[in-house]
Tab-separated table of C-alpha atoms in Angstrom:
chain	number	residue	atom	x	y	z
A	1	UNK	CA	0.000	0.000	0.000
A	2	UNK	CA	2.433	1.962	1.079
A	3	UNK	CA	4.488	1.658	-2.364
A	4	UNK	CA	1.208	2.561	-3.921
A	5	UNK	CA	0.934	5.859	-2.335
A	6	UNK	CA	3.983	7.175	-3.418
A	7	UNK	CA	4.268	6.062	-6.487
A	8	UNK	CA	0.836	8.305	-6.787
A	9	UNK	CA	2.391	11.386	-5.037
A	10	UNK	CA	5.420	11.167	-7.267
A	11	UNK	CA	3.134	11.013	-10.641
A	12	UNK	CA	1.160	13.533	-8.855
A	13	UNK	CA	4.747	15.639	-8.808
A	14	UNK	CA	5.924	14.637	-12.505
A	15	UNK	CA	2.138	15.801	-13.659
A	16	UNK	CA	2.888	19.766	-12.346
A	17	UNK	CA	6.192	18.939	-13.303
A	18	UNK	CA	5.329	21.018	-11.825
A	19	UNK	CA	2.218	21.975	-12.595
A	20	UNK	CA	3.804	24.833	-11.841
A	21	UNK	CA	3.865	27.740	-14.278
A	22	UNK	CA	6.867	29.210	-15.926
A	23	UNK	CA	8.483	32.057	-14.183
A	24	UNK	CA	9.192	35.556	-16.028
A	25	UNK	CA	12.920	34.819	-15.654
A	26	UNK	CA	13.254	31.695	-17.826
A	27	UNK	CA	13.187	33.243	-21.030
A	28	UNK	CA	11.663	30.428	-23.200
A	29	UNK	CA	14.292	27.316	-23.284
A	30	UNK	CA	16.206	29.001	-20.671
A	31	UNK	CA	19.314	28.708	-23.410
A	32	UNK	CA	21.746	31.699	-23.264
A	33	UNK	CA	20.829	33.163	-20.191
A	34	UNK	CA	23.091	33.605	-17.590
A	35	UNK	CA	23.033	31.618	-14.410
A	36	UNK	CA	21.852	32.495	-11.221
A	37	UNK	CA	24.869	32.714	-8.875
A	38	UNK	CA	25.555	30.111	-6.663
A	39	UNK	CA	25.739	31.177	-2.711
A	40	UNK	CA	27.689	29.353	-0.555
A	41	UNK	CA	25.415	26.658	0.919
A	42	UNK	CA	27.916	24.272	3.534
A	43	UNK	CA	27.266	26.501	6.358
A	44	UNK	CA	23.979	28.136	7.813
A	45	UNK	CA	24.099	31.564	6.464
A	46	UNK	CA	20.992	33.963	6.967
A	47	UNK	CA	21.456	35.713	3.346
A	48	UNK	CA	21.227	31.959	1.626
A	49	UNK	CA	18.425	30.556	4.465
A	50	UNK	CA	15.983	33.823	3.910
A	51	UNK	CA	16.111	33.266	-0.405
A	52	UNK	CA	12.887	32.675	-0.677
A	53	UNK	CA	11.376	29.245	-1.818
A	54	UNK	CA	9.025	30.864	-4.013
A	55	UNK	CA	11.428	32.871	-6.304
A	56	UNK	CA	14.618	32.755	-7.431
A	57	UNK	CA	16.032	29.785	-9.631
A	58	UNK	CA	18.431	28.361	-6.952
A	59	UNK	CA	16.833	26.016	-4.053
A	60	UNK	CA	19.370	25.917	-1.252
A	61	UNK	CA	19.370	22.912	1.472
A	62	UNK	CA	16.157	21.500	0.494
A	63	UNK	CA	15.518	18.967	3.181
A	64	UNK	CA	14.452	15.128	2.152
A	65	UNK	CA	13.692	11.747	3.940
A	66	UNK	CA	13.887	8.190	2.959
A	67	UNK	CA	11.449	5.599	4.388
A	68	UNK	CA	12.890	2.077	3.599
A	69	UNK	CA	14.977	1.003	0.663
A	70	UNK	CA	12.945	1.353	-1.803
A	71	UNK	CA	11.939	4.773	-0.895
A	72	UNK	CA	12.728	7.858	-3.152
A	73	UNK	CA	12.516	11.712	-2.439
A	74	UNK	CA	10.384	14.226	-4.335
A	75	UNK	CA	11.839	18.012	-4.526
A	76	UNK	CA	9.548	20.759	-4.422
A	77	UNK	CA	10.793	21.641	-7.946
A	78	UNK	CA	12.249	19.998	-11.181
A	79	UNK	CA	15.681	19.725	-11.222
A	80	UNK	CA	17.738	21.100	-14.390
A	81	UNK	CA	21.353	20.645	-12.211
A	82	UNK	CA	22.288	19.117	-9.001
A	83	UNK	CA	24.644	21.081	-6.966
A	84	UNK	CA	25.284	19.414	-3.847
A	85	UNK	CA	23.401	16.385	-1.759
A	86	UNK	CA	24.733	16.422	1.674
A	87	UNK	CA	23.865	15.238	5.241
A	88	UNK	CA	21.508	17.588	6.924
A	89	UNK	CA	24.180	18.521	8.917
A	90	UNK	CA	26.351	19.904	5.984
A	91	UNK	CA	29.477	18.115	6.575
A	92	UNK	CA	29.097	15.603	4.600
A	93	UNK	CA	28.772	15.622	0.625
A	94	UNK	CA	27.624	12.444	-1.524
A	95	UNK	CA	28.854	11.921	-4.952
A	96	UNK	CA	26.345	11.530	-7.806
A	97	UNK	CA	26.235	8.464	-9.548
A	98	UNK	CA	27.644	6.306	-6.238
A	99	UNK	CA	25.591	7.165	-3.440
A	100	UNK	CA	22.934	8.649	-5.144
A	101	UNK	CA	21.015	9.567	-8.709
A	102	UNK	CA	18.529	12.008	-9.777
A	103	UNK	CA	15.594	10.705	-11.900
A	104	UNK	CA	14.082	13.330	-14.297
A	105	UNK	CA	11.342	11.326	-14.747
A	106	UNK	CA	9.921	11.366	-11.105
A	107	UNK	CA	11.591	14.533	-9.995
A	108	UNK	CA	13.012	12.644	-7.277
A	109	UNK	CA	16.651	11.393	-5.615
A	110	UNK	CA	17.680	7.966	-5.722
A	111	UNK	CA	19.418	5.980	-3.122
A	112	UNK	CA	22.559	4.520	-4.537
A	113	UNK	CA	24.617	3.672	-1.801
A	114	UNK	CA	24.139	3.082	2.560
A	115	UNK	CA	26.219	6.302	2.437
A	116	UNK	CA	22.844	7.696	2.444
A	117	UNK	CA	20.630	7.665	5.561
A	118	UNK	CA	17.350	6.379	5.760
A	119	UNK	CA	15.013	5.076	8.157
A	120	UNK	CA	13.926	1.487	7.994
A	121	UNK	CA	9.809	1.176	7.423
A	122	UNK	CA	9.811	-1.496	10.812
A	123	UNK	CA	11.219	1.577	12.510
A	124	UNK	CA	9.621	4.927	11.261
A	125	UNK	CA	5.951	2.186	11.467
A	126	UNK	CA	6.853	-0.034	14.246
A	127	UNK	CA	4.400	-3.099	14.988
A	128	UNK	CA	4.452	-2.342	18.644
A	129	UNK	CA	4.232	0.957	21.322
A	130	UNK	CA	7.695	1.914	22.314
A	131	UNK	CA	7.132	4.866	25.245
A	132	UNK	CA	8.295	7.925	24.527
A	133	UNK	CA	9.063	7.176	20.945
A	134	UNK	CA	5.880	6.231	19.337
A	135	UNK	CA	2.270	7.372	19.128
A	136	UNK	CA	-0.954	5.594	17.040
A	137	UNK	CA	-0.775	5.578	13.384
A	138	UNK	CA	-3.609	6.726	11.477
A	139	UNK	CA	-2.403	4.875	7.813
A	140	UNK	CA	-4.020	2.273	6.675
A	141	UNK	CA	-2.210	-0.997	7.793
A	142	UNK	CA	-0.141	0.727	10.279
A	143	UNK	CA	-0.406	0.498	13.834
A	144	UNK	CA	2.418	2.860	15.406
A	145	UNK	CA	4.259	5.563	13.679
A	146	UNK	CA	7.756	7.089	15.160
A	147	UNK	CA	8.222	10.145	17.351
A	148	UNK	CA	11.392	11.806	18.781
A	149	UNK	CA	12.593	15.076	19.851
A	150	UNK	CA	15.799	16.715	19.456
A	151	UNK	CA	17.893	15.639	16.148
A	152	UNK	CA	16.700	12.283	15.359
A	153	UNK	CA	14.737	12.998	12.321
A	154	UNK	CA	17.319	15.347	10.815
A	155	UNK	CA	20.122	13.373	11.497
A	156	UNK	CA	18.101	10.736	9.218
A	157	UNK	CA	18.039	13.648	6.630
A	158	UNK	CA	19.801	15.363	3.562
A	159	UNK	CA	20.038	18.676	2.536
A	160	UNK	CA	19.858	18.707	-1.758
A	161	UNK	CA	20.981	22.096	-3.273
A	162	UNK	CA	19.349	22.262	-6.985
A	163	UNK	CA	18.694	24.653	-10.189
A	164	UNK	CA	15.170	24.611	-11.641
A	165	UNK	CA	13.547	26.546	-14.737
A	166	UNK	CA	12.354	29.397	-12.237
A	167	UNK	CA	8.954	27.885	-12.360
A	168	UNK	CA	6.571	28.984	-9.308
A	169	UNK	CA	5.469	26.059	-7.414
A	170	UNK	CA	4.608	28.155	-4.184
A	171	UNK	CA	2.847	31.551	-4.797
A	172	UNK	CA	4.802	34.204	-2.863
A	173	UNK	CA	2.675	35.476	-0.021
A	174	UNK	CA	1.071	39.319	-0.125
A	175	UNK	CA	3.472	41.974	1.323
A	176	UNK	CA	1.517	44.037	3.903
A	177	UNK	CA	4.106	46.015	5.231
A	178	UNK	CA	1.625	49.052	5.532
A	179	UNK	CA	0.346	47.093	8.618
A	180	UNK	CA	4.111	47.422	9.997
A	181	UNK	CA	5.051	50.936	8.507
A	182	UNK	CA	5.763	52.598	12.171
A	183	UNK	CA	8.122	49.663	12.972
A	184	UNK	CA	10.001	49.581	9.516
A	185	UNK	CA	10.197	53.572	10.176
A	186	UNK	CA	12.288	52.703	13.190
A	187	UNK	CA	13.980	50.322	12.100
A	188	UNK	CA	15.283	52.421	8.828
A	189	UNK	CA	15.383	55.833	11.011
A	190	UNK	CA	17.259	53.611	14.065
A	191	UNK	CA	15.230	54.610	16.780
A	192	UNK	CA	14.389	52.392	19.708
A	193	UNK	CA	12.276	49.629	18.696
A	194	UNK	CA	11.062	46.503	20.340
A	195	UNK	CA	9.747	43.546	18.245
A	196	UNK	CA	8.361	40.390	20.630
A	197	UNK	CA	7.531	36.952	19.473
A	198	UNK	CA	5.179	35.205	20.942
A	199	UNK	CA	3.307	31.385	20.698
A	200	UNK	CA	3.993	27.501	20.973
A	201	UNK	CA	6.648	25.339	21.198
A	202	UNK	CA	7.287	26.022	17.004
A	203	UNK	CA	8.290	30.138	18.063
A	204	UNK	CA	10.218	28.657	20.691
A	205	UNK	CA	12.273	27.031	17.934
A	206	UNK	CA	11.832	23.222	18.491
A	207	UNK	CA	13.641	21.126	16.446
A	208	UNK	CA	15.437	23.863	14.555
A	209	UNK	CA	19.390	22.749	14.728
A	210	UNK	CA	20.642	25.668	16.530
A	211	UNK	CA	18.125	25.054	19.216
A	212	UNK	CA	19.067	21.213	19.311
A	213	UNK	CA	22.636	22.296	19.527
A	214	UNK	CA	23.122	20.479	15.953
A	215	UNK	CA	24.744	21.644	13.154
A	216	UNK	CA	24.352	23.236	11.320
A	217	UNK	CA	23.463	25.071	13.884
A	218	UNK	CA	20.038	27.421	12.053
A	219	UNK	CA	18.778	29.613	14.035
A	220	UNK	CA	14.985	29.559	14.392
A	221	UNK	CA	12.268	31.318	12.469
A	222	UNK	CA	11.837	34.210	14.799
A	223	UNK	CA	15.578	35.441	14.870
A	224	UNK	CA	15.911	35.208	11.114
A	225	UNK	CA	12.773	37.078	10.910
A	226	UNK	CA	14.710	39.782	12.985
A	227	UNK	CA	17.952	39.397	12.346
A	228	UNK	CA	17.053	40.099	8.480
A	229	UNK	CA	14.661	42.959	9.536
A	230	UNK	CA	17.911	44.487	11.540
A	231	UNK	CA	20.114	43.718	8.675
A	232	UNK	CA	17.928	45.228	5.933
A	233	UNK	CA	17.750	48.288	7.381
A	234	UNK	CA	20.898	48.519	9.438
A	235	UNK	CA	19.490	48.831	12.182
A	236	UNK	CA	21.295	48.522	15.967
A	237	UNK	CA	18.428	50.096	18.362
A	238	UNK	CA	16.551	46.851	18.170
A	239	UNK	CA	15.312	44.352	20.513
A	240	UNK	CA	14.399	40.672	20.332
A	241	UNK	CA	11.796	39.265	22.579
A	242	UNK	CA	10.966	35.998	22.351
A	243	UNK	CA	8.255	35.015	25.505
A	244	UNK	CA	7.150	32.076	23.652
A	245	UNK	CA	6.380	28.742	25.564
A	246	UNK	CA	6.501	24.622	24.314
A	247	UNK	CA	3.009	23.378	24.582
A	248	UNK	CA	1.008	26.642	25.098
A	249	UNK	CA	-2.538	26.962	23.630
A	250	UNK	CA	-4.146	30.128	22.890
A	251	UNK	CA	-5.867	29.787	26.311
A	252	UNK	CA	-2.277	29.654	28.197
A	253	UNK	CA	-1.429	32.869	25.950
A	254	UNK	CA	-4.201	34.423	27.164
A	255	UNK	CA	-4.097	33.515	30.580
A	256	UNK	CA	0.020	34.509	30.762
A	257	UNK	CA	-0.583	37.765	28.440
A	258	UNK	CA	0.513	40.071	31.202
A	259	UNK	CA	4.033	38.894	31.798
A	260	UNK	CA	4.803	37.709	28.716
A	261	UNK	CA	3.523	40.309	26.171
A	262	UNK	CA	1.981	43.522	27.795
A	263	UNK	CA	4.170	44.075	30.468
A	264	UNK	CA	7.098	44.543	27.449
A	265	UNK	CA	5.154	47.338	26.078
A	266	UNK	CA	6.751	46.196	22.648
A	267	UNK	CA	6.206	47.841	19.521
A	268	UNK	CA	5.399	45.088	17.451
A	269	UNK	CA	4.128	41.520	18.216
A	270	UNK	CA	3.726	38.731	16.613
A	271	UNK	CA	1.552	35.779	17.923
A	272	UNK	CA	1.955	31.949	16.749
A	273	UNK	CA	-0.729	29.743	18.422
A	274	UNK	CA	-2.618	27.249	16.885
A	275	UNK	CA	-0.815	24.010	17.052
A	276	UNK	CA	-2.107	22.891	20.264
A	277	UNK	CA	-5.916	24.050	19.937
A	278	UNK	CA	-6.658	21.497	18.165
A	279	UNK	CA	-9.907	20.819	20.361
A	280	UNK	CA	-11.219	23.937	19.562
A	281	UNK	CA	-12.819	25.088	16.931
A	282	UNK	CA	-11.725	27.295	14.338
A	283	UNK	CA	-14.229	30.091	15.170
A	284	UNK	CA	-13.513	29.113	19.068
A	285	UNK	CA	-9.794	29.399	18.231
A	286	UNK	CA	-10.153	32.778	16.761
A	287	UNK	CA	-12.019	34.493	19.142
A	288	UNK	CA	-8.947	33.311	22.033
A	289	UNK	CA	-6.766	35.396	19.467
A	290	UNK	CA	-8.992	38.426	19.342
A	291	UNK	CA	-8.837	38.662	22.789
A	292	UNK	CA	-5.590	38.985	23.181
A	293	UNK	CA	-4.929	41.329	20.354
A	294	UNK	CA	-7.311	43.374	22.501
A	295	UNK	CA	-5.483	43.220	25.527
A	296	UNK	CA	-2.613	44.459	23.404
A	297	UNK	CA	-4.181	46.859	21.803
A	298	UNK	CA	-6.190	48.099	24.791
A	299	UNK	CA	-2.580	48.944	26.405
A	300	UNK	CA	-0.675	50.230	23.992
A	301	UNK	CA	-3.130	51.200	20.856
A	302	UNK	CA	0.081	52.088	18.241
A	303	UNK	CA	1.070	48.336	18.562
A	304	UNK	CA	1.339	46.439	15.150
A	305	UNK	CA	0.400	42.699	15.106
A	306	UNK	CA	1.571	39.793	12.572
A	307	UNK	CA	-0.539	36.816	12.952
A	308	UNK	CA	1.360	33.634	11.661
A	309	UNK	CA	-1.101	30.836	11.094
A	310	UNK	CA	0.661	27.192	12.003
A	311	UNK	CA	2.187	24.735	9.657
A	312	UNK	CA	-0.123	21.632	10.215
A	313	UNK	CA	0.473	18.476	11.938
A	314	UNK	CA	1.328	15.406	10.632
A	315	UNK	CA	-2.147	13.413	9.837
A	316	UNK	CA	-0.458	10.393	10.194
A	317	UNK	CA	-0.216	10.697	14.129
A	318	UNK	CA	-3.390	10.211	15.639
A	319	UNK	CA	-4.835	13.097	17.856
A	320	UNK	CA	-2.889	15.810	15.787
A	321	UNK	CA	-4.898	16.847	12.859
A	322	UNK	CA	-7.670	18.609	13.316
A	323	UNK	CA	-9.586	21.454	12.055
A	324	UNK	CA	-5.949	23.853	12.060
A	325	UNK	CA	-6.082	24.045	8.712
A	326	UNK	CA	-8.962	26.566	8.979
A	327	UNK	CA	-7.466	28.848	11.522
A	328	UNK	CA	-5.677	30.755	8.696
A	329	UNK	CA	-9.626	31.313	7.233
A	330	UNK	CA	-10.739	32.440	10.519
A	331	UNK	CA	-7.736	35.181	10.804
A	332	UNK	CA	-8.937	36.368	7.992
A	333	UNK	CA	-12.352	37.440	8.983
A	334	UNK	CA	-10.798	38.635	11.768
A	335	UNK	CA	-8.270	41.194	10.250
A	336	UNK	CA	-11.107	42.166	7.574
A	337	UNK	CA	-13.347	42.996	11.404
A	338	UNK	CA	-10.553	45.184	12.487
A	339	UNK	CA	-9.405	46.490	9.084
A	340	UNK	CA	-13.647	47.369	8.795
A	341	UNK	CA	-13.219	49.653	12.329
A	342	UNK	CA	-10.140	51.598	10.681
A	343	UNK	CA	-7.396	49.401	12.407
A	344	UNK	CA	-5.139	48.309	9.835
A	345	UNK	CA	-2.214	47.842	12.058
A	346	UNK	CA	-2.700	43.399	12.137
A	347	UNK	CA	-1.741	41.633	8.957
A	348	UNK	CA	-0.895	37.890	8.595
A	349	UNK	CA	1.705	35.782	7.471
A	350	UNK	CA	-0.165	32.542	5.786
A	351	UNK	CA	2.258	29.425	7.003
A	352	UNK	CA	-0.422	27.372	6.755
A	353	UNK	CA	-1.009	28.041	2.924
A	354	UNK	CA	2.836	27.726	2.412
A	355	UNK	CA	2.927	24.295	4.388
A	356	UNK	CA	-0.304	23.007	2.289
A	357	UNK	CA	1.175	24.000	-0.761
A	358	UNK	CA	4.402	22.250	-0.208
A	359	UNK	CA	2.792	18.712	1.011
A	360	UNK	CA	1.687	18.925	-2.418
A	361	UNK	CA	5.237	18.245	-3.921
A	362	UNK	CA	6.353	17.017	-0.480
A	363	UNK	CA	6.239	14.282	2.028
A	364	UNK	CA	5.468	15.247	5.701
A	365	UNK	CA	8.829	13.855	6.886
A	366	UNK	CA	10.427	15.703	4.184
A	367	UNK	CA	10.073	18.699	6.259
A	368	UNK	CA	9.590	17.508	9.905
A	369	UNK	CA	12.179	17.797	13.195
A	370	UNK	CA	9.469	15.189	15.216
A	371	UNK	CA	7.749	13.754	12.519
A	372	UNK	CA	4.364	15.232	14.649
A	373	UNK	CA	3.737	18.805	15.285
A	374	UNK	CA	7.390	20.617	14.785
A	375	UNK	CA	9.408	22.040	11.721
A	376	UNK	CA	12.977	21.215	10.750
A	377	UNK	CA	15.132	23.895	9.382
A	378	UNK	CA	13.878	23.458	6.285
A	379	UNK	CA	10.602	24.336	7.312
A	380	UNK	CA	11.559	26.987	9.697
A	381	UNK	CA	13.109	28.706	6.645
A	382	UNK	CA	9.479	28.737	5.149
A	383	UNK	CA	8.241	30.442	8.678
A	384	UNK	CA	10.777	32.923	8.463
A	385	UNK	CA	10.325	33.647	4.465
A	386	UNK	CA	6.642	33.998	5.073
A	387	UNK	CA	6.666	36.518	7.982
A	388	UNK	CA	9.579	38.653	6.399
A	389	UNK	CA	7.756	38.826	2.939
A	390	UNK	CA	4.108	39.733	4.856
A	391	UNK	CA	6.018	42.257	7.318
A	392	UNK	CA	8.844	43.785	5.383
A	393	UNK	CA	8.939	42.489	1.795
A	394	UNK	CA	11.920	41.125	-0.106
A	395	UNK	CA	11.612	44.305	-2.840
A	396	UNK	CA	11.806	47.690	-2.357
């Protein structure tokens, strides 16, 4: 069954081949136009992590996991040129043609060699519970399906580096930086500024490799969101808050708003729950938000707000998935309510939309740092990408 279901996705993946339309920059064939430049890519580096997915004709460190032997791994776009296949960590490089081979045909890396790490199916789908490391499969035919913290999952990893056509497989997210124009004004005029972060255990930074203490060491969403906001605008007046906490629902956020949001009086906020209220409805879930962009508002009225909707969970884990999917629809109707009363100082960043739209070219343990609920770097990149383009913008 299992073989089945891939085979499907990957056909699915060779139809958009992408499915995805032709980007501006290709210029037909693509023949006698120069290349993109090629960053350096064995080392975290915040200029190479924050290229977006969604432009660009480069892909750096796309992250990919094999599932038994027979396994093969999808990239989000066609290759035209492999640069590198490493180990997630970046130390290691594997040589084309020996440990592994691209197939043009299915858009997908090969295993050649045990040089290349995968996970046995009897272990990522074990037959029986193993405590701590396991939780109830949902897939057909499968009982158990793994689980584990810290750098497990990316040390099963690899990290390809690719060319493409320039095709757009991922529609860039809407640039709203109106909603943030008295922070950006700070930031560019270097006044005092204070920009807080606040959510769940993914704004804490699970799983990214700088907060396992793995290399290569990627910081998590939230500082490349500010670092690159600093950067672009040179600025050295600003402050990073992050007050998120692992496990928090909206209710904890709201019942812990004081200490960790309002009394820092911060000039910009942005608030990452959703994750963990998966019990509540999506209408239910969005009125816990409203109140506490309320309670910010309510004490400090010039504050600017970024909802980020959550990447989903993993549907193969049972007790996960819900209705979060729908949150992102719900802060919609909610920014239109404010944006209606003359408040236009909330925007969002869609992750969710971004995270749907890659499991369409992607496996969920493509992207995963617990194979449940948490993002790798990889997918951490896509967090910060989103809120950078919705808050700042890449152009000028």
């Amino acid at each position: 069954m299992r073989k089945i279901a891939l085979w499907l996705a990957i056909l699915s993946l060779t139809a958009c081949f992408c499915g995805c339309s032709s980007g501006s920059k290709t210029g037909g064939s693509g023949e006698n136009k120069e290349l993109e430049q090629v960053e350096d890519f064995t080392k975290y580096d915040l200029d190479v992590y924050m290229k977006p997915i969604w432009s660009g004709e480069i892909v750096y460190n796309e992250t990919v996991m094999l599932v038994g032997k027979g396994d093969y791994a999808p990239l989000l776009y066609p290759a035209t040129e492999i640069l590198s296949v490493r180990s997630y960590d970046l130390q290691k490089e594997y040589v084309r043609g020996v440990d592994y081979e691209y197939d043009k045909e299915l858009g997908a890396i090969i295993r050649g060699s045990d040089a290349i790490p995968y996970i046995p199916t009897q272990v990522y789908y074990p037959s029986q519970a193993i405590e701590g490391k396991t939780f109830p499969c949902t897939a057909e035919d499968r009982a158990y399906i793994a689980f584990a913290e810290g750098s497990y999952f990316s040390s099963n990893q690899i990290a390809v580096t690719y060319r493409h056509r320039g095709q757009v497989c991922v529609e860039k997210p809407n640039c709203q930086k109106e909603a943030f124009s008295s922070t950006l004004a700070k930031l560019q005029n270097n006044e005092p500024v204070k920009i807080l972060f606040y959510g769940d255990s993914i704004t804490v930074g699970a799983n990214s490799s700088g907060f396992v203490d793995y290399a290569p060491h990627a910081d998590i969403w939230s500082k490349m969101v500010f670092d690159s906001l600093v950067k672009k605008y040179g600025a050295t007046n600003a402050e990073y808050v992050n007050t998120a906490v692992g496990g928090w629902t909206s209710q904890n956020g709201i019942d812990n708003l004081e200490e960790k949001v309002l009394a820092h009086n911060a000039d910009a906020v942005f608030i990452g729950f959703g994750m963990n209220d998966g019990s509540l409805s999506p209408s239910t879930h969005a009125w816990q938000i409203k109140k506490m962009i309320d309670a910010i508002k309510e004490r400090n009225p010039n504050v600017e707000i970024c909802l980020v909707s959550t990447m989903l969970p993993n549907q193969e884990v049972a007790g996960f998935y819900r209705e979060q999917y729908a949150f992102e629809g719900e802060y919609k109707k909610l920014i239109a309510e404010y944006q209606g009363k003359g408040d236009t100082k909330i925007c969002l960043a869609p992750v969710t939309s971004m995270h749907q739209a890659i499991l369409e070219k992607k496996r969920y343990y493509d992207m995963t740092g617990n194979n449940v609920n948490h993002p790798n770097d990889f997918m951490a990149r896509v967090y910060a990408q989103t809120v950078f383009q919705t808050v700042c913008g890449y152009e000028e």
